[in-house]
mmCIF file of C-alpha atoms in Angstrom:
data_model
loop_
_atom_site.group_PDB
_atom_site.id
_atom_site.type_symbol
_atom_site.label_atom_id
_atom_site.label_comp_id
_atom_site.label_asym_id
_atom_site.label_seq_id
_atom_site.Cartn_x
_atom_site.Cartn_y
_atom_site.Cartn_z
ATOM 1 C CA MET A 207 45.677 49.847 77.546
ATOM 2 C CA SER A 208 48.396 49.456 80.103
ATOM 3 C CA GLY A 209 51.753 51.091 79.713
ATOM 4 C CA ILE A 210 52.833 53.800 77.329
ATOM 5 C CA ALA A 211 51.034 53.969 74.055
ATOM 6 C CA ALA A 212 50.025 56.189 71.219
ATOM 7 C CA THR A 213 46.603 56.213 69.683
ATOM 8 C CA THR A 214 47.049 58.960 67.176
ATOM 9 C CA GLY A 215 46.255 56.412 64.485
ATOM 10 C CA PRO A 216 48.397 54.260 62.247
ATOM 11 C CA ALA A 217 51.737 55.498 61.053
ATOM 12 C CA THR A 218 52.010 57.565 57.900
ATOM 13 C CA THR A 219 54.089 55.627 55.393
ATOM 14 C CA PRO A 220 53.667 56.794 51.771
ATOM 15 C CA GLY A 221 52.013 53.485 50.940
ATOM 16 C CA ALA A 222 49.581 53.843 53.829
ATOM 17 C CA THR A 223 48.779 57.416 52.835
ATOM 18 C CA VAL A 224 48.046 56.453 49.221
ATOM 19 C CA MET A 225 45.909 53.536 50.392
ATOM 20 C CA ALA A 226 44.071 55.753 52.886
ATOM 21 C CA VAL A 227 43.303 58.379 50.241
ATOM 22 C CA ALA A 228 42.030 55.637 47.909
ATOM 23 C CA VAL A 229 39.788 54.163 50.633
ATOM 24 C CA LEU A 230 38.350 57.547 51.579
ATOM 25 C CA GLY A 231 37.868 58.391 47.887
ATOM 26 C CA VAL A 232 35.941 55.188 47.237
ATOM 27 C CA ALA A 233 33.856 55.774 50.379
ATOM 28 C CA ALA A 234 33.049 59.339 49.313
ATOM 29 C CA ALA A 235 32.105 58.172 45.816
ATOM 30 C CA ALA A 236 29.843 55.499 47.291
ATOM 31 C CA VAL A 237 28.067 58.068 49.465
ATOM 32 C CA VAL A 238 27.583 60.379 46.472
ATOM 33 C CA LEU A 239 26.203 57.495 44.429
ATOM 34 C CA LEU A 240 23.883 56.507 47.288
ATOM 35 C CA GLY A 241 22.664 60.092 47.573
ATOM 36 C CA TRP A 242 21.980 60.201 43.854
ATOM 37 C CA ALA A 243 20.080 56.903 44.068
ATOM 38 C CA THR A 244 18.002 58.226 46.960
ATOM 39 C CA PHE A 245 16.287 60.807 44.736
ATOM 40 C CA LEU A 246 15.615 58.465 41.806
ATOM 41 C CA PRO A 247 12.197 56.796 41.342
ATOM 42 C CA LYS A 248 12.278 53.405 43.083
ATOM 43 C CA ASN A 249 10.145 50.384 43.774
ATOM 44 C CA PRO A 250 9.762 49.074 47.360
ATOM 45 C CA VAL A 251 12.668 46.635 47.034
ATOM 46 C CA GLN A 252 14.978 49.413 45.825
ATOM 47 C CA TRP A 253 13.870 51.597 48.725
ATOM 48 C CA VAL A 254 14.894 48.825 51.118
ATOM 49 C CA GLY A 255 18.322 48.740 49.467
ATOM 50 C CA VAL A 256 18.731 52.518 49.807
ATOM 51 C CA VAL A 257 17.686 52.471 53.463
ATOM 52 C CA LEU A 258 20.128 49.641 54.196
ATOM 53 C CA GLY A 259 22.828 51.627 52.375
ATOM 54 C CA TRP A 260 22.305 54.670 54.578
ATOM 55 C CA MET A 261 22.292 52.461 57.677
ATOM 56 C CA LEU A 262 25.670 51.097 56.585
ATOM 57 C CA VAL A 263 26.965 54.652 56.052
ATOM 58 C CA ALA A 264 25.795 55.646 59.537
ATOM 59 C CA ALA A 265 27.503 52.588 61.028
ATOM 60 C CA VAL A 266 30.930 53.106 59.436
ATOM 61 C CA MET A 267 31.124 56.882 59.065
ATOM 62 C CA PRO A 268 33.877 58.750 60.972
ATOM 63 C CA ARG A 269 33.014 59.766 64.499
ATOM 64 C CA PRO A 270 34.712 61.830 67.192
ATOM 65 C CA VAL A 271 37.157 60.068 69.494
ATOM 66 C CA ARG A 272 36.087 60.337 73.131
ATOM 67 C CA THR A 273 38.449 60.732 76.048
ATOM 68 C CA GLY A 274 36.273 58.661 78.369
ATOM 69 C CA ASP A 275 36.177 59.503 82.075
ATOM 70 C CA ALA A 276 39.562 61.237 82.107
ATOM 71 C CA VAL A 277 39.657 64.465 84.123
ATOM 72 C CA PRO A 278 40.715 67.581 82.167
ATOM 73 C CA LEU A 279 43.430 69.622 83.851
ATOM 74 C CA ASP A 280 42.619 73.301 83.872
ATOM 75 C CA PRO A 281 45.763 75.411 83.301
ATOM 76 C CA GLY A 282 44.721 77.750 86.087
ATOM 77 C CA ALA A 283 44.452 74.953 88.659
ATOM 78 C CA PHE A 284 47.423 72.924 87.376
ATOM 79 C CA PRO A 285 49.890 75.533 86.103
ATOM 80 C CA HIS A 286 53.065 73.567 86.834
ATOM 81 C CA THR A 287 51.778 70.420 85.131
ATOM 82 C CA HIS A 288 50.984 72.391 81.991
ATOM 83 C CA GLU A 289 54.323 74.178 82.243
ATOM 84 C CA LEU A 290 56.125 70.832 82.464
ATOM 85 C CA VAL A 291 54.412 69.523 79.331
ATOM 86 C CA SER A 292 54.977 72.775 77.433
ATOM 87 C CA SER A 293 58.625 72.890 78.443
ATOM 88 C CA LEU A 294 59.275 69.311 77.356
ATOM 89 C CA ALA A 295 57.369 69.871 74.103
ATOM 90 C CA ALA A 296 59.529 72.889 73.293
ATOM 91 C CA GLU A 297 62.681 70.907 74.043
ATOM 92 C CA ILE A 298 61.562 68.047 71.784
ATOM 93 C CA GLY A 299 60.426 70.436 69.063
ATOM 94 C CA VAL A 300 56.678 69.800 68.918
ATOM 95 C CA GLN A 301 53.578 71.803 69.682
ATOM 96 C CA PRO A 302 52.104 71.091 73.141
ATOM 97 C CA PRO A 303 48.943 68.962 73.017
ATOM 98 C CA ALA A 304 45.657 70.824 72.869
ATOM 99 C CA GLY A 305 44.450 69.139 76.042
ATOM 100 C CA LEU A 306 45.913 67.561 79.156
ATOM 101 C CA LEU A 307 43.947 64.959 81.125
ATOM 102 C CA VAL A 308 44.417 62.521 84.005
ATOM 103 C CA SER A 309 42.721 59.121 84.271
ATOM 104 C CA THR A 310 42.703 56.041 86.494
ATOM 105 C CA ALA A 311 44.522 53.954 83.861
ATOM 106 C CA PHE A 312 47.847 52.236 84.453
ATOM 107 C CA GLY A 313 49.212 53.897 81.338
ATOM 108 C CA ALA A 314 49.565 57.057 79.306
ATOM 109 C CA ARG A 315 48.691 57.906 75.737
ATOM 110 C CA VAL A 316 48.432 60.607 73.134
ATOM 111 C CA MET A 317 45.234 60.531 71.118
ATOM 112 C CA ASP A 318 43.463 62.661 68.543
ATOM 113 C CA ALA A 319 40.182 63.623 70.201
ATOM 114 C CA GLY A 320 36.955 65.157 68.961
ATOM 115 C CA TRP A 321 35.804 65.899 65.430
ATOM 116 C CA ARG A 322 38.805 68.119 64.841
ATOM 117 C CA ARG A 323 41.119 65.316 66.032
ATOM 118 C CA ARG A 324 43.192 67.650 68.164
ATOM 119 C CA PRO A 325 45.969 65.843 70.048
ATOM 120 C CA VAL A 326 45.412 65.407 73.783
ATOM 121 C CA LEU A 327 47.691 63.801 76.348
ATOM 122 C CA THR A 328 46.177 61.546 78.997
ATOM 123 C CA VAL A 329 48.320 60.392 81.914
ATOM 124 C CA GLY A 330 47.141 57.635 84.217
ATOM 125 C CA LEU A 331 47.534 58.791 87.805
ATOM 126 C CA PRO A 332 48.321 55.230 89.065
ATOM 127 C CA LEU A 333 51.213 54.980 86.609
ATOM 128 C CA TRP A 334 52.445 58.476 87.436
ATOM 129 C CA THR A 335 52.293 57.679 91.164
ATOM 130 C CA CYS A 336 54.541 54.610 90.964
ATOM 131 C CA LEU A 337 57.238 56.218 88.776
ATOM 132 C CA ALA A 338 60.383 57.947 89.941
ATOM 133 C CA GLU A 339 60.909 61.603 89.037
ATOM 134 C CA ASP A 340 63.136 61.048 86.002
ATOM 135 C CA GLU A 341 60.809 58.301 84.758
ATOM 136 C CA ARG A 342 57.924 60.768 84.819
ATOM 137 C CA ILE A 343 59.891 63.152 82.641
ATOM 138 C CA ALA A 344 60.700 60.265 80.301
ATOM 139 C CA LEU A 345 57.032 59.241 80.192
ATOM 140 C CA ILE A 346 55.852 62.706 79.126
ATOM 141 C CA GLY A 347 58.765 62.975 76.700
ATOM 142 C CA HIS A 348 57.891 59.652 75.078
ATOM 143 C CA GLU A 349 54.247 60.601 74.580
ATOM 144 C CA LEU A 350 55.172 64.018 73.186
ATOM 145 C CA GLY A 351 57.590 62.284 70.826
ATOM 146 C CA HIS A 352 54.570 60.675 69.170
ATOM 147 C CA LEU A 353 53.437 64.141 68.073
ATOM 148 C CA ARG A 354 56.281 64.410 65.609
ATOM 149 C CA GLY A 355 55.362 63.952 61.951
ATOM 150 C CA GLY A 356 52.699 65.165 59.552
ATOM 151 C CA ARG A 357 49.433 65.709 61.389
ATOM 152 C CA VAL A 358 47.325 65.954 58.209
ATOM 153 C CA ARG A 359 48.662 62.669 56.867
ATOM 154 C CA THR A 360 48.163 61.057 60.266
ATOM 155 C CA ALA A 361 44.520 62.203 60.371
ATOM 156 C CA VAL A 362 43.842 60.904 56.844
ATOM 157 C CA VAL A 363 45.310 57.493 57.658
ATOM 158 C CA ALA A 364 43.479 57.356 61.006
ATOM 159 C CA HIS A 365 40.106 58.112 59.393
ATOM 160 C CA ALA A 366 40.681 55.469 56.708
ATOM 161 C CA HIS A 367 41.784 52.897 59.283
ATOM 162 C CA GLY A 368 38.693 53.570 61.395
ATOM 163 C CA LEU A 369 36.407 53.209 58.377
ATOM 164 C CA ILE A 370 37.964 49.886 57.335
ATOM 165 C CA GLU A 371 37.976 48.584 60.897
ATOM 166 C CA ARG A 372 34.312 49.464 61.510
ATOM 167 C CA THR A 373 33.300 47.875 58.210
ATOM 168 C CA ALA A 374 35.168 44.666 59.023
ATOM 169 C CA THR A 375 33.753 44.621 62.566
ATOM 170 C CA LEU A 376 30.213 45.169 61.301
ATOM 171 C CA LEU A 377 30.448 42.146 59.026
ATOM 172 C CA THR A 378 32.466 39.830 61.267
ATOM 173 C CA PRO A 379 30.556 36.625 62.140
ATOM 174 C CA LEU A 380 29.508 35.811 65.677
ATOM 175 C CA PRO A 381 31.699 33.394 67.647
ATOM 176 C CA ARG A 382 31.174 29.731 66.815
ATOM 177 C CA ASP A 383 29.569 29.025 70.205
ATOM 178 C CA ALA A 384 27.041 31.890 69.899
ATOM 179 C CA VAL A 385 24.039 29.598 69.303
ATOM 180 C CA SER A 386 20.511 30.689 70.243
ATOM 181 C CA ASP A 387 17.717 28.332 71.299
ATOM 182 C CA PHE A 388 14.071 29.380 71.142
ATOM 183 C CA GLU A 389 11.276 27.553 72.892
ATOM 184 C CA ASP A 390 7.832 27.293 71.340
ATOM 185 C CA PRO A 391 5.479 27.245 74.354
ATOM 186 C CA ARG A 392 2.558 26.011 72.224
ATOM 187 C CA LEU A 393 4.339 22.780 71.242
ATOM 188 C CA ASN A 394 6.591 22.570 74.290
ATOM 189 C CA VAL A 395 9.476 21.809 71.904
ATOM 190 C CA VAL A 396 12.919 23.404 71.916
ATOM 191 C CA ARG A 397 13.915 24.316 68.371
ATOM 192 C CA SER A 398 17.664 24.801 67.938
ATOM 193 C CA ASN A 399 18.901 27.453 65.532
ATOM 194 C CA ALA A 400 22.402 26.012 65.392
ATOM 195 C CA VAL A 401 22.126 25.183 61.696
ATOM 196 C CA MET A 402 20.794 28.604 60.762
ATOM 197 C CA ASN A 403 23.475 30.294 62.870
ATOM 198 C CA GLY A 404 26.072 28.242 61.039
ATOM 199 C CA VAL A 405 24.670 29.340 57.690
ATOM 200 C CA GLY A 406 24.655 32.937 58.880
ATOM 201 C CA ARG A 407 28.269 32.715 60.023
ATOM 202 C CA GLY A 408 29.265 31.324 56.652
ATOM 203 C CA LEU A 409 27.507 34.101 54.755
ATOM 204 C CA LEU A 410 29.009 36.786 57.002
ATOM 205 C CA ALA A 411 32.476 35.239 56.707
ATOM 206 C CA ALA A 412 32.265 35.384 52.910
ATOM 207 C CA THR A 413 30.833 38.908 52.951
ATOM 208 C CA SER A 414 33.384 40.241 55.433
ATOM 209 C CA LEU A 415 36.414 38.640 53.778
ATOM 210 C CA PRO A 416 37.271 41.614 51.484
ATOM 211 C CA ALA A 417 37.029 44.101 54.381
ATOM 212 C CA VAL A 418 39.072 41.864 56.698
ATOM 213 C CA LEU A 419 41.771 41.347 54.074
ATOM 214 C CA LEU A 420 41.851 45.088 53.398
ATOM 215 C CA LEU A 421 42.207 45.787 57.122
ATOM 216 C CA LEU A 422 45.031 43.250 57.514
ATOM 217 C CA THR A 423 46.829 44.661 54.475
ATOM 218 C CA PHE A 424 46.460 48.206 55.772
ATOM 219 C CA GLU A 425 47.771 47.318 59.216
ATOM 220 C CA ARG A 426 50.602 45.291 57.721
ATOM 221 C CA ILE A 427 51.715 48.364 55.752
ATOM 222 C CA THR A 428 51.604 50.601 58.824
ATOM 223 C CA SER A 429 52.960 48.208 61.470
ATOM 224 C CA ARG A 430 56.656 48.662 60.727
ATOM 225 C CA GLU A 431 56.570 52.447 60.828
ATOM 226 C CA ARG A 432 54.463 52.456 63.986
ATOM 227 C CA GLN A 433 57.279 50.559 65.646
ATOM 228 C CA MET A 434 59.888 52.876 64.152
ATOM 229 C CA HIS A 435 57.820 55.739 65.526
ATOM 230 C CA ALA A 436 58.058 54.146 68.980
ATOM 231 C CA TYR A 437 61.854 54.026 68.725
ATOM 232 C CA ALA A 438 61.853 57.715 67.751
ATOM 233 C CA ALA A 439 59.597 58.533 70.725
ATOM 234 C CA ASP A 440 62.041 56.743 73.048
ATOM 235 C CA LEU A 441 64.893 58.844 71.672
ATOM 236 C CA SER A 442 62.802 61.994 72.169
ATOM 237 C CA ALA A 443 62.261 60.965 75.779
ATOM 238 C CA ALA A 444 66.013 60.402 76.213
ATOM 239 C CA GLN A 445 66.570 63.904 74.847
ATOM 240 C CA VAL A 446 64.769 65.423 77.850
ATOM 241 C CA ALA A 447 65.253 62.780 80.567
ATOM 242 C CA GLY A 448 68.376 60.853 79.610
ATOM 243 C CA THR A 449 68.854 57.339 78.279
ATOM 244 C CA THR A 450 69.035 55.790 81.747
ATOM 245 C CA ALA A 451 65.669 57.260 82.746
ATOM 246 C CA VAL A 452 63.955 55.923 79.611
ATOM 247 C CA ALA A 453 65.440 52.463 80.184
ATOM 248 C CA ARG A 454 64.183 52.540 83.762
ATOM 249 C CA LEU A 455 60.739 53.585 82.493
ATOM 250 C CA LEU A 456 60.594 50.632 80.099
ATOM 251 C CA ILE A 457 61.417 48.188 82.884
ATOM 252 C CA SER A 458 58.927 49.820 85.267
ATOM 253 C CA VAL A 459 56.144 49.685 82.670
ATOM 254 C CA ALA A 460 56.941 46.028 81.979
ATOM 255 C CA ASN A 461 56.184 45.401 85.678
ATOM 256 C CA LEU A 462 52.760 47.064 85.577
ATOM 257 C CA PRO A 463 50.854 43.785 86.093
ATOM 258 C CA GLY A 464 52.667 43.393 89.393
ATOM 259 C CA LEU A 465 51.914 46.971 90.406
ATOM 260 C CA HIS A 466 48.285 46.427 89.444
ATOM 261 C CA THR A 467 48.247 43.470 91.835
ATOM 262 C CA VAL A 468 49.768 45.629 94.572
ATOM 263 C CA ALA A 469 47.039 48.255 94.159
ATOM 264 C CA SER A 470 44.291 45.605 94.019
ATOM 265 C CA ALA A 471 45.555 43.981 97.207
ATOM 266 C CA ALA A 472 45.561 47.368 98.954
ATOM 267 C CA VAL A 473 41.937 47.955 97.949
ATOM 268 C CA ARG A 474 40.895 44.566 99.321
ATOM 269 C CA ARG A 475 42.621 45.483 102.592
ATOM 270 C CA ARG A 476 40.619 48.758 102.540
ATOM 271 C CA GLU A 477 43.800 50.777 102.089
ATOM 272 C CA ASP A 478 44.492 53.641 99.703
ATOM 273 C CA PRO A 479 45.802 52.151 96.408
ATOM 274 C CA PHE A 480 47.698 55.354 95.622
ATOM 275 C CA ASP A 481 49.601 55.050 98.910
ATOM 276 C CA ALA A 482 50.484 51.450 98.052
ATOM 277 C CA LEU A 483 51.731 52.513 94.609
ATOM 278 C CA SER A 484 53.789 55.314 96.165
ATOM 279 C CA ARG A 485 55.492 52.814 98.457
ATOM 280 C CA SER A 486 56.279 50.635 95.434
ATOM 281 C CA ARG A 487 58.165 53.424 93.695
ATOM 282 C CA ARG A 488 61.878 52.785 93.204
ATOM 283 C CA ASP A 489 64.258 55.708 93.257
ATOM 284 C CA ASP A 490 67.382 53.606 92.780
ATOM 285 C CA ALA A 491 68.627 52.431 89.380
ATOM 286 C CA HIS A 492 67.990 48.884 88.206
ATOM 287 C CA THR A 493 70.944 46.547 88.522
ATOM 288 C CA ALA A 494 72.613 44.937 85.521
ATOM 289 C CA GLY A 495 71.003 41.626 86.497
ATOM 290 C CA GLU A 496 67.527 43.184 86.522
ATOM 291 C CA VAL A 497 68.101 44.724 83.103
ATOM 292 C CA ALA A 498 69.311 41.367 81.758
ATOM 293 C CA ARG A 499 66.222 39.609 83.131
ATOM 294 C CA ALA A 500 64.002 42.280 81.590
ATOM 295 C CA ARG A 501 65.627 41.653 78.221
ATOM 296 C CA THR A 502 65.060 37.913 78.557
ATOM 297 C CA ARG A 503 61.384 38.383 79.442
ATOM 298 C CA ALA A 504 60.918 40.689 76.467
ATOM 299 C CA ARG A 505 62.431 38.176 74.057
ATOM 300 C CA THR A 506 60.063 35.452 75.219
ATOM 301 C CA GLU A 507 56.816 37.411 75.557
ATOM 302 C CA GLY A 508 55.629 36.619 72.019
ATOM 303 C CA ARG A 509 54.551 40.109 71.001
ATOM 304 C CA ARG A 510 52.482 40.272 67.802
ATOM 305 C CA TRP A 511 53.982 41.635 64.584
ATOM 306 C CA ASP A 512 51.389 44.420 64.496
ATOM 307 C CA ALA A 513 51.953 45.616 68.077
ATOM 308 C CA ALA A 514 52.172 49.390 68.435
ATOM 309 C CA HIS A 515 55.520 49.102 70.216
ATOM 310 C CA PRO A 516 58.443 46.740 69.514
ATOM 311 C CA ARG A 517 59.873 44.418 72.148
ATOM 312 C CA ASP A 518 61.562 46.112 75.094
ATOM 313 C CA ASP A 519 64.902 44.370 74.512
ATOM 314 C CA LEU A 520 65.047 45.913 71.023
ATOM 315 C CA ARG A 521 64.080 49.323 72.397
ATOM 316 C CA LEU A 522 66.781 49.087 75.052
ATOM 317 C CA SER A 523 69.352 48.230 72.394
ATOM 318 C CA VAL A 524 68.376 51.261 70.298
ATOM 319 C CA LEU A 525 68.558 53.517 73.352
ATOM 320 C CA GLU A 526 72.009 52.229 74.259
ATOM 321 C CA ALA A 527 73.213 52.694 70.679
ATOM 322 C CA HIS A 528 72.113 56.362 70.787
ATOM 323 C CA ALA A 529 72.853 57.177 74.411
ATOM 324 C CA THR A 530 72.275 60.789 75.345
ATOM 325 C CA GLN A 531 71.997 62.919 78.445
ATOM 326 C CA PRO A 532 70.500 66.433 78.727
ATOM 327 C CA GLY A 533 72.507 69.184 80.313
ATOM 328 C CA VAL A 534 72.687 69.304 84.087
ATOM 329 C CA ASP A 535 70.874 72.636 84.345
ATOM 330 C CA LEU A 536 68.166 71.611 81.908
ATOM 331 C CA LEU A 537 67.543 68.318 83.666
ATOM 332 C CA ALA A 538 67.415 70.099 87.026
ATOM 333 C CA ALA A 539 64.752 72.460 85.643
ATOM 334 C CA HIS A 540 62.719 69.517 84.347
ATOM 335 C CA ARG A 541 62.972 67.758 87.708
ATOM 336 C CA SER A 542 61.832 70.879 89.524
ATOM 337 C CA LEU A 543 58.776 71.166 87.282
ATOM 338 C CA ALA A 544 58.038 67.440 87.627
ATOM 339 C CA CYS A 545 58.178 67.738 91.407
ATOM 340 C CA ARG A 546 55.748 70.655 91.426
ATOM 341 C CA ALA A 547 53.487 68.874 88.920
ATOM 342 C CA ASP A 548 53.426 65.851 91.214
ATOM 343 C CA THR A 549 52.279 68.042 94.097
ATOM 344 C CA GLU A 550 49.409 69.307 91.952
ATOM 345 C CA LEU A 551 48.419 65.868 90.681
ATOM 346 C CA ALA A 552 48.546 64.372 94.175
ATOM 347 C CA ASN A 553 45.511 66.511 94.976
ATOM 348 C CA LEU A 554 43.520 64.430 92.477
ATOM 349 C CA ARG A 555 44.057 61.194 94.372
ATOM 350 C CA THR A 556 41.048 61.868 96.587
ATOM 351 C CA THR A 557 38.914 62.678 93.537
ATOM 352 C CA LEU A 558 39.925 59.538 91.634
ATOM 353 C CA HIS A 559 40.184 57.196 94.614
ATOM 354 C CA ARG A 560 36.665 55.782 94.346
ATOM 355 C CA ALA A 561 36.827 55.297 90.565
ATOM 356 C CA LEU A 562 40.174 53.488 90.843
ATOM 357 C CA ARG A 563 38.935 51.359 93.736
ATOM 358 C CA ASP A 564 35.835 50.291 91.773
ATOM 359 C CA GLU A 565 37.909 49.446 88.692
ATOM 360 C CA LEU A 566 40.371 47.374 90.723
ATOM 361 C CA LEU A 567 37.601 45.488 92.504
ATOM 362 C CA GLU A 568 35.813 44.813 89.220
ATOM 363 C CA THR A 569 39.020 43.521 87.633
ATOM 364 C CA TRP A 570 39.764 41.321 90.623
ATOM 365 C CA MET A 571 36.232 39.871 90.769
#
């Protein structure tokens, strides 16, 4: 996902928590009942039902969240980067994430990784490269702001959401144009399965309807607080970087498609995409006209109601209504750490160059 995001799971409204506990309770009861049925005497048809039940359990059961190809940052090799994150976390009032990683994504995110769902922070090196110093502080501050709140409740809701989503996905019909044709070489006749595929889609649509409705209801309950959580994360970022820096970050992130094009063009010219992104970095503040145009674009972008983050024009308005600026000495300390962290992370450009180049070429092709 491009930009700044949080994937720690849906928000933790009381309604969502109650619904999540109910879903997990029903799932646990179903597994217990299936286990009990497994040891009862059965005929062959009943055995088929039990086997299918366990296959369904295996398909929808919770699983660890992977961090993909992101590179873990060892505290010994990247001491200033870890110090920056720890310092900002202390200022915001949260525990530092359990892990710190760097990827080739044009974004950053906090996610609960592994079976224990420990929070880890992943920063995309392309995004980091094209941001100004204060924007980098705001970026880390925003992601750390997502760590505020009840972790146990967040984990419960995340597990329930994953279970509902996997169930709905498992039962969702194939696209309407997914029609298979099989040729019988003995008769040299092409037999179309369009009718049977249509029947199958209808049966799956009816079967999946309860799970899909449950998923939509669950996400509807959580969507508002997820957006409120994004506002709170912006204010946390302003606490350590200043309101102006967070506003600049929002506008820079909104321009990520353009920066992606800049990096892709550099790769096609056989140039270093990180160098091209560095040259695209703006150290001057956006003008009032640029901010106004950013607001207009945000109002017309048609963001979905269940988006993890609200529109940028609304976020800018909230930031302006709660303008804040950290102390001069504190901000100077953060900038010093961000500068040293950038020196450390710049050493990874050679390591990630090939992976980023391949991703950009694949996207372009």
